[in-house]
Coordinates of C-alpha atoms and ligand atoms in Angstrom, one line a residue:
X1 CA -15.0 90.4 65.3
X2 CA -17.5 88.0 66.9
X3 CA -18.5 89.3 70.4
X4 CA -20.6 87.4 72.9
X5 CA -22.3 89.4 75.6
X6 CA -23.5 87.6 78.8
X7 CA -26.4 89.5 80.4
X8 CA -28.8 91.8 78.5
X9 CA -29.5 94.3 81.2
X10 CA -28.8 98.1 81.4
X11 CA -25.2 97.5 80.5
X12 CA -25.2 94.4 78.3
X13 CA -27.9 95.5 76.0
X14 CA -26.7 99.0 75.0
X15 CA -23.1 97.6 74.8
X16 CA -24.3 94.9 72.4
X17 CA -26.3 97.3 70.3
X18 CA -23.3 99.8 70.2
X19 CA -20.8 97.1 69.2
X20 CA -23.1 95.8 66.5
X21 CA -23.4 99.3 65.2
X22 CA -19.6 99.4 64.9
X23 CA -20.0 96.5 62.5
X24 CA -19.2 93.5 64.8
X25 CA -21.2 90.3 65.0
X26 CA -22.8 90.4 68.4
X27 CA -24.6 87.6 70.1
X28 CA -26.2 88.4 73.4
X29 CA -27.1 85.7 75.9
X30 CA -29.4 86.0 78.9
X31 CA -30.8 83.3 81.1
X32 CA -34.2 84.9 81.3
X33 CA -36.2 83.3 78.4
X34 CA -38.9 86.1 78.6
X35 CA -36.2 88.8 77.9
X36 CA -34.8 86.9 75.0
X37 CA -38.2 86.2 73.5
X38 CA -39.1 89.9 73.8
X39 CA -35.8 91.0 72.2
X40 CA -36.2 88.5 69.4
X41 CA -39.6 89.8 68.8
X42 CA -38.2 93.3 68.4
X43 CA -39.3 94.6 71.8
X44 CA -36.7 96.3 74.0
X45 CA -36.7 95.3 77.6
X46 CA -35.3 98.6 79.0
X47 CA -35.8 102.3 78.1
X48 CA -32.7 104.2 76.9
X49 CA -32.8 107.2 74.7
X50 CA -32.0 106.3 71.0
X51 CA -31.7 102.6 71.7
X52 CA -34.9 101.4 69.9
X53 CA -33.8 102.7 66.5
X54 CA -30.2 101.4 66.7
X55 CA -31.4 98.1 68.1
X56 CA -33.8 97.6 65.2
X57 CA -31.3 98.7 62.5
X58 CA -28.6 96.2 63.7
X59 CA -31.1 93.4 64.3
X60 CA -32.5 93.7 60.8
X61 CA -28.9 93.8 59.4
X62 CA -28.3 90.5 61.1
X63 CA -25.4 91.8 63.2
X64 CA -27.2 91.5 66.5
X65 CA -28.9 88.4 67.9
X66 CA -30.3 87.1 71.2
X67 CA -30.3 83.7 72.7
X68 CA -30.5 81.7 75.9
X69 CA -27.7 79.4 74.6
X70 CA -24.3 80.2 76.1
X71 CA -22.8 78.1 73.3
X72 CA -24.2 80.3 70.6
X73 CA -22.7 83.4 72.2
X74 CA -19.3 82.1 73.3
X75 CA -18.3 79.5 70.7
X76 CA -16.0 81.1 68.1
X77 CA -16.1 84.5 69.9
X78 CA -13.0 86.8 69.8
X79 CA -14.3 88.6 72.9
X80 CA -16.8 87.5 75.5
X81 CA -18.1 90.3 77.7
X82 CA -19.6 89.5 81.1
X83 CA -22.3 92.0 82.0
X84 CA -24.3 90.2 84.7
X85 CA -25.4 91.8 87.9
X86 CA -23.3 92.2 91.0
X87 CA -25.9 93.1 93.6
X88 CA -25.1 93.8 97.3
X89 CA -25.1 90.8 99.6
X90 CA -28.1 91.2 101.8
X91 CA -26.1 90.8 105.1
X92 CA -22.5 91.9 104.5
X93 CA -23.2 94.4 101.7
X94 CA -20.2 93.2 99.8
X95 CA -20.6 92.6 96.0
X96 CA -22.4 89.3 95.5
X97 CA -20.4 87.5 92.8
X98 CA -22.6 84.4 92.4
X99 CA -23.7 85.5 88.9
X100 CA -20.2 86.3 87.8
X101 CA -18.9 82.9 88.9
X102 CA -21.8 81.1 87.4
X103 CA -21.3 82.9 84.1
X104 CA -17.6 82.0 84.2
X105 CA -18.3 78.3 84.8
X106 CA -21.0 78.3 82.1
X107 CA -18.9 80.0 79.4
X108 CA -15.7 78.0 80.0
X109 CA -16.7 74.8 78.2
X110 CA -17.8 76.7 75.1
X111 CA -14.4 78.5 74.5
X112 CA -13.0 77.2 71.2
X113 CA -10.4 79.6 69.8
X114 CA -8.3 82.2 71.8
X115 CA -10.8 84.4 73.5
X116 CA -10.6 87.5 75.6
X117 CA -13.1 87.2 78.5
X118 CA -13.8 90.8 79.6
X119 CA -15.5 91.5 82.9
X120 CA -17.6 94.6 82.4
X121 CA -19.7 94.0 85.5
X122 CA -18.4 96.0 88.5
X123 CA -16.4 93.5 90.6
X124 CA -14.2 93.7 93.6
X125 CA -10.4 93.6 93.4
X126 CA -9.2 90.1 92.7
X127 CA -12.3 88.9 91.0
X128 CA -10.4 88.6 87.7
X129 CA -8.1 86.0 89.4
X130 CA -11.1 84.0 90.5
X131 CA -12.8 84.1 87.1
X132 CA -9.6 82.9 85.5
X133 CA -9.3 80.1 88.0
X134 CA -12.9 79.0 87.4
X135 CA -12.5 79.0 83.6
X136 CA -9.3 77.1 83.9
X137 CA -10.9 74.5 86.2
X138 CA -13.8 73.9 83.8
X139 CA -11.7 73.9 80.7
X140 CA -8.0 73.2 81.4
X141 CA -7.0 73.4 77.7
X142 CA -8.9 76.7 76.8
X143 CA -6.8 79.5 75.3
X144 CA -8.1 82.8 76.9
X145 CA -7.2 85.8 79.0
X146 CA -9.5 87.4 81.6
X147 CA -9.4 91.2 81.6
X148 CA -11.1 93.9 83.5
X149 CA -13.2 96.3 81.3
X150 CA -15.1 98.5 83.7
X151 CA -18.2 100.2 82.4
X152 CA -18.7 103.9 83.2
X153 CA -21.9 104.6 81.2
X154 CA -24.7 106.6 82.8
X155 CA -28.2 105.1 82.6
X156 CA -30.3 107.4 80.4
X157 CA -27.3 108.3 78.4
X158 CA -26.0 104.7 77.7
X159 CA -25.6 105.0 74.0
X160 CA -24.2 108.5 74.1
X161 CA -21.6 107.3 76.7
X162 CA -20.9 104.2 74.6
X163 CA -19.9 106.3 71.6
X164 CA -18.4 109.2 73.5
X165 CA -16.7 107.8 76.6
X166 CA -14.5 110.0 78.8
X167 CA -12.0 107.2 78.9
X168 CA -11.7 103.4 78.2
X169 CA -9.9 101.4 80.9
X170 CA -8.5 98.1 79.9
X171 CA -7.1 96.0 82.8
X172 CA -4.7 93.4 81.7
X173 CA -1.0 92.6 81.6
X174 CA -1.4 90.3 78.6
X175 CA -0.1 91.8 75.3
X176 CA -2.3 89.4 73.3
X177 CA -5.5 90.5 75.1
X178 CA -4.4 94.1 74.9
X179 CA -3.9 93.9 71.1
X180 CA -7.5 92.4 70.7
X181 CA -8.9 95.2 72.8
X182 CA -6.9 97.9 71.0
X183 CA -8.4 96.6 67.7
X184 CA -11.9 96.7 69.2
X185 CA -11.5 100.3 70.3
X186 CA -9.7 101.5 67.3
X187 CA -12.6 103.7 66.2
X188 CA -12.3 105.5 69.5
X189 CA -8.6 105.9 69.6
X190 CA -8.5 109.4 68.1
X191 CA -10.9 111.0 70.5
X192 CA -10.8 109.0 73.7
X193 CA -8.0 108.2 76.1
X194 CA -7.5 104.4 76.2
X195 CA -5.8 103.6 79.5
X196 CA -4.2 100.2 79.9
X197 CA -3.5 99.2 83.5
X198 CA -3.1 96.1 85.6
X199 CA -6.3 94.1 86.2
X200 CA -6.4 94.9 89.9
X201 CA -5.9 98.7 89.2
X202 CA -8.7 98.5 86.7
X203 CA -11.1 96.8 89.1
X204 CA -10.2 99.5 91.7
X205 CA -10.6 102.4 89.3
X206 CA -14.3 101.6 88.8
X207 CA -15.1 101.5 92.6
X208 CA -12.9 104.5 93.4
X209 CA -14.6 106.6 90.7
X210 CA -18.1 105.7 91.8
X211 CA -17.4 106.2 95.4
X212 CA -15.8 109.6 94.7
X213 CA -18.8 110.8 92.7
X214 CA -21.1 109.6 95.5
X215 CA -19.0 111.5 98.0
X216 CA -19.3 114.6 95.8
X217 CA -23.1 114.3 95.8
X218 CA -23.1 113.8 99.6
X219 CA -20.8 116.8 100.1
X220 CA -23.1 119.2 98.1
X221 CA -26.1 117.8 100.0
X222 CA -24.5 118.6 103.3
X223 CA -23.6 122.1 101.9
X224 CA -27.3 122.5 101.0
X225 CA -28.3 121.9 104.6
X226 CA -25.7 124.4 105.7
X227 CA -26.9 127.0 103.1
X228 CA -30.5 126.7 104.3
X229 CA -29.4 127.5 107.8
X230 CA -26.9 130.2 106.8
X231 CA -29.1 132.1 104.4
X232 CA -27.1 131.1 101.3
X233 CA -28.3 129.5 98.1
X234 CA -26.6 126.1 97.4
X235 CA -27.2 126.5 93.6
X236 CA -25.1 129.7 93.6
X237 CA -22.5 128.1 95.8
X238 CA -22.3 125.1 93.5
X239 CA -21.9 127.4 90.5
X240 CA -19.1 129.2 92.2
X241 CA -17.4 126.0 93.3
X242 CA -17.8 124.3 89.9
X243 CA -16.1 127.1 88.0
X244 CA -12.9 126.0 89.7
X245 CA -11.5 123.5 87.1
X246 CA -10.0 121.5 90.0
X247 CA -13.5 120.8 91.3
X248 CA -15.7 120.8 88.2
X249 CA -19.4 121.6 88.0
X250 CA -20.8 118.1 87.6
X251 CA -22.3 116.1 90.5
X252 CA -22.9 119.3 92.4
X253 CA -26.7 119.4 92.2
X254 CA -28.0 119.2 95.7
X255 CA -31.0 116.9 96.0
X256 CA -32.5 114.0 97.9
X257 CA -29.5 111.7 98.0
X258 CA -27.9 109.4 95.5
X259 CA -29.5 106.1 94.5
X260 CA -29.8 103.8 91.5
X261 CA -28.3 100.4 90.9
X262 CA -24.7 101.5 91.1
X263 CA -23.7 104.2 93.7
X264 CA -25.4 102.6 96.8
X265 CA -24.1 99.1 96.1
X266 CA -20.7 100.2 94.9
X267 CA -20.0 102.5 97.9
X268 CA -21.0 99.6 100.2
X269 CA -18.8 97.2 98.3
X270 CA -15.8 99.6 98.4
X271 CA -16.3 100.2 102.1
X272 CA -16.4 96.4 102.6
X273 CA -13.2 96.0 100.7
X274 CA -11.6 98.6 102.9
X275 CA -12.5 96.7 106.0
X276 CA -11.4 93.4 104.3
X277 CA -8.0 94.8 103.5
X278 CA -7.8 96.6 106.9
X279 CA -7.5 99.9 105.1
X280 CA -10.4 102.0 106.5
X281 CA -12.3 104.1 104.0
X282 CA -14.0 106.5 106.4
X283 CA -15.1 109.1 103.9
X284 CA -17.0 106.4 102.1
X285 CA -18.5 105.0 105.3
X286 CA -19.7 108.5 106.3
X287 CA -21.1 109.1 102.8
X288 CA -23.1 105.8 103.0
X289 CA -24.7 106.6 106.4
X290 CA -25.3 110.3 105.6
X291 CA -27.0 109.4 102.3
X292 CA -29.3 106.9 104.0
X293 CA -30.3 109.5 106.6
X294 CA -30.9 112.1 103.9
X295 CA -33.8 110.1 102.4
X296 CA -35.5 109.8 105.8
X297 CA -35.1 113.5 106.4
X298 CA -36.7 114.2 103.0
X299 CA -39.7 112.1 104.0
X300 CA -39.8 114.0 107.3
X301 CA -40.0 117.3 105.4
X302 CA -43.0 116.0 103.5
X303 CA -44.7 114.8 106.7
X304 CA -44.1 118.2 108.4
X305 CA -45.6 120.0 105.4
X306 CA -48.9 118.0 105.8
X307 CA -48.8 117.6 109.6
X308 CA -52.1 119.4 110.2
X309 CA -53.9 117.6 107.4
X310 CA -55.2 114.1 108.3
X311 CA -55.6 112.0 105.2
X312 CA -53.5 114.4 103.3
X313 CA -53.2 113.7 99.6
X314 CA -49.5 113.7 98.5
X315 CA -48.7 114.0 94.8
X316 CA -45.3 112.7 93.7
X317 CA -43.7 113.6 90.4
X318 CA -40.9 111.1 89.6
X319 CA -40.2 107.5 90.6
X320 CA -37.1 106.6 88.6
X321 CA -33.8 107.1 90.3
X322 CA -33.0 109.9 87.8
X323 CA -34.3 111.3 84.6
X324 CA -33.9 109.5 81.3
X325 CA -34.4 106.0 82.7
X326 CA -37.1 103.7 83.8
X327 CA -34.9 102.2 86.4
X328 CA -36.3 102.3 90.0
X329 CA -33.6 100.1 91.7
X330 CA -32.6 101.9 94.9
X331 CA -34.4 105.0 93.6
X332 CA -34.3 107.7 96.3
X333 CA -37.9 108.5 95.2
X334 CA -39.0 105.0 96.0
X335 CA -37.2 105.0 99.3
X336 CA -38.9 108.3 100.3
X337 CA -42.2 106.9 99.3
X338 CA -41.7 103.8 101.3
X339 CA -40.8 105.9 104.3
X340 CA -44.0 108.0 103.8
X341 CA -46.0 104.8 103.5
X342 CA -45.0 103.9 107.1
X343 CA -47.2 106.8 108.1
X344 CA -50.1 105.6 106.0
X345 CA -49.6 108.4 103.5
X346 CA -52.0 108.6 100.5
X347 CA -49.8 109.0 97.5
X348 CA -50.6 109.5 93.8
X349 CA -47.5 109.3 91.6
X350 CA -46.5 110.0 88.0
X351 CA -43.3 109.2 86.1
X352 CA -42.9 109.5 82.4
X353 CA -41.0 106.2 82.0
X354 CA -40.9 104.3 85.3
X355 CA -44.5 103.5 86.1
X356 CA -44.3 99.8 85.2
X357 CA -41.2 99.2 87.2
X358 CA -42.6 101.2 90.1
X359 CA -45.8 99.2 90.0
X360 CA -43.8 96.0 90.2
X361 CA -42.1 97.3 93.4
X362 CA -44.9 99.1 95.1
X363 CA -48.0 97.4 93.8
X364 CA -51.2 99.1 94.9
X365 CA -49.7 100.8 97.9
X366 CA -49.9 104.0 96.0
X367 CA -52.1 105.3 93.1
X368 CA -50.7 105.9 89.7
X369 CA -51.8 108.9 87.5
X370 CA -51.7 109.0 83.7
X371 CA -50.0 112.4 83.6
X372 CA -48.4 114.9 85.9
X373 CA -51.4 117.2 86.2
X374 CA -53.8 114.4 87.1
X375 CA -51.4 113.3 89.8
X376 CA -51.6 116.8 91.3
X377 CA -55.4 117.1 91.1
X378 CA -56.8 118.0 94.6
X379 CA -53.4 117.3 96.2
X380 CA -52.4 118.9 99.4
X381 CA -48.8 118.8 98.6
X382 CA -46.8 118.1 95.5
X383 CA -43.3 116.6 95.8
X384 CA -40.8 116.5 92.9
X385 CA -38.5 113.6 93.3
X386 CA -37.0 112.9 89.9
X387 CA -35.5 115.6 87.6
X388 CA -37.5 115.0 84.4
X389 CA -37.2 118.1 82.2
X390 CA -41.0 118.2 81.7
X391 CA -41.5 118.9 85.4
X392 CA -39.3 122.0 85.0
X393 CA -41.7 123.2 82.3
X394 CA -44.8 122.7 84.6
X395 CA -47.6 125.3 84.2
X396 CA -47.6 126.6 87.8
X397 CA -50.8 128.7 87.3
X398 CA -52.6 125.5 86.3
X399 CA -51.2 123.7 89.3
X400 CA -52.3 126.5 91.6
X401 CA -55.8 126.0 90.3
X402 CA -55.7 122.2 90.6
X403 CA -54.2 121.6 94.0
X404 CA -56.2 121.7 97.2
X405 CA -53.4 123.2 99.2
X406 CA -50.7 125.0 97.4
X407 CA -47.6 123.3 98.9
X408 CA -44.8 122.6 96.5
X409 CA -41.7 120.7 97.7
X410 CA -39.3 121.0 94.8
X411 CA -36.7 118.6 96.0
X412 CA -35.0 118.7 92.6
X413 CA -34.7 122.5 92.4
X414 CA -36.4 122.6 89.1
X415 CA -39.0 125.3 89.3
X416 CA -39.0 129.1 89.4
X417 CA -39.3 129.7 93.1
X418 CA -40.2 133.4 92.8
X419 CA -43.0 132.6 90.4
X420 CA -44.3 129.9 92.6
X421 CA -44.4 132.2 95.7
X422 CA -46.0 134.9 93.6
X423 CA -48.8 132.5 92.8
X424 CA -49.3 131.8 96.5
X425 CA -47.5 128.5 96.8
X426 CA -45.7 127.5 100.0
X427 CA -42.6 126.7 98.0
X428 CA -39.6 124.8 99.3
X429 CA -36.5 123.7 97.6
X430 CA -33.2 122.2 98.6
X431 CA -30.4 124.5 99.8
X432 CA -32.3 127.8 99.9
X433 CA -34.9 129.1 102.2
X434 CA -37.9 130.9 100.6
Ligands
NAD501 P1 -29.0 94.0 85.1 O1 -29.5 93.3 86.3 O2 -29.9 95.0 84.4 O3 -28.7 92.9 84.0 C1 -28.0 91.7 84.3 C2 -28.5 90.6 83.3 O4 -27.6 89.5 83.4 C3 -29.9 90.1 83.6 O5 -30.7 90.2 82.5 C4 -29.7 88.7 84.0 O6 -30.7 87.8 83.7 C5 -28.4 88.3 83.2 N1 -27.7 87.2 83.7 C6 -27.3 86.9 85.0 N2 -26.6 85.8 85.1 C7 -26.5 85.3 83.8 C8 -26.0 84.1 83.2 N3 -25.3 83.2 83.9 N4 -26.1 84.0 81.9 C9 -26.8 84.9 81.1 N5 -27.4 86.0 81.6 C10 -27.2 86.2 83.0 O7 -27.6 94.6 85.5 P2 -26.9 95.9 84.9 O8 -27.5 97.1 85.5 O9 -26.8 95.8 83.4 O10 -25.5 95.8 85.6 C11 -24.6 94.8 85.2 C12 -23.2 95.1 85.8 O11 -22.7 96.3 85.3 C13 -23.2 95.3 87.3 O12 -22.1 94.8 87.9 C14 -23.3 96.8 87.5 O13 -22.7 97.2 88.7 C15 -22.4 97.2 86.4 N6 -22.7 98.6 85.9 C16 -24.0 99.0 85.8 C17 -24.2 100.3 85.3 C18 -25.6 100.8 85.2 O14 -25.8 102.0 84.9 N7 -26.6 100.0 85.3 C19 -23.2 101.1 85.0 C20 -21.9 100.7 85.1 C21 -21.6 99.4 85.5

């Protein structure tokens, strides 16, 4: 099949690469010329494990191409996937749909044959109706169906999740569109549940899922605070809870609060929809405010650790919102750093992948180290903010020699606390008092 993908970001690019690898003819369009130039020159614009090799293989095979021309991507396509951003509106925090609507208007005039227009971007309930209306207005004779095709991939595992999804949700009542999508996902049919539901249910499934996961994270973070006071260990508590099949062990790692490009904006958008439909979503509202508070409280913990040290040097390991990605959007690490900067903190940071993106956001407000040990050199305190596996394997004895004061704030619960205290560190983690 010919598939057009609108938007070559963290969702569009891995999706395009994955679909090309399944043998489809994929044309990706983006409005940012620099991205397209880079991709056409064989340079990836995002970091994702395994993406480079598959990208190159399919590009060379001629199944995957990149363009700024909407016509090239849409004309003759069997499926057009919309994967543009839906950022939060700066004032109301509802999902800002301007890029979706613009994409719908732009693609409409290039529809030639019957085409399934699939919205993969995360969009509020009812957006499919509006997209359909826009396309119809711009091209009254076009033959198309608009479906909801929510994306559940995790950044850092985008290709893995593309090829091994927990489920595929197809939101449409059109038998013709459903048949096209069943054909597309045939290679997955034996191993993956393919759920066909109404478009509005599909749009809701995505928000309801993300909000639930965000609540789970917030819940275990509150439990972590409780455990610290009650003399329990949240890691043990989470293990005990997670063994209950009804609860499950994932998303029970206590930490610094959720972030990234999805959970913060999707919880806010869901809460907005609740208010809009006069159906309050109080658990989600509480999760949003509690999560915002958490990052401030984490920054306060750092400040308390260095309170008697004017000009304290704070080393930070981790800037990305989680490991496996270079994405710093709404990264809790960045938010904690910004909070610390309000107190004129001197920060030197290292992240294995996110340094360039962090530099774009923070500029020279902090210093950047070429590796994790250089970041910690002469530091008064070391704070771990992203759970990169290499931090877990840190040589604590080496750190003990390098640092000025041996204060270790392991906010991702990665290190061996007993070993750290044996080496004389003031060691703190989340959800257990040392
Ligand atoms: P992104 O910002 O990384 O990429 C969006 C791309 O779309 C940009 O490159 C932008 O230039 C391009 N674009 C915008 N308007 C365009 C237009 N009219 N024509 C061509 N290109 C256009 O966004 P993302 O992280 O890939 O997210 C996309 C959507 O998927 C969002 O709705 C998001 O909520 C959802 N989603 C994201 C993830 C994730 O992990 N990032 C996971 C699931 C769902």
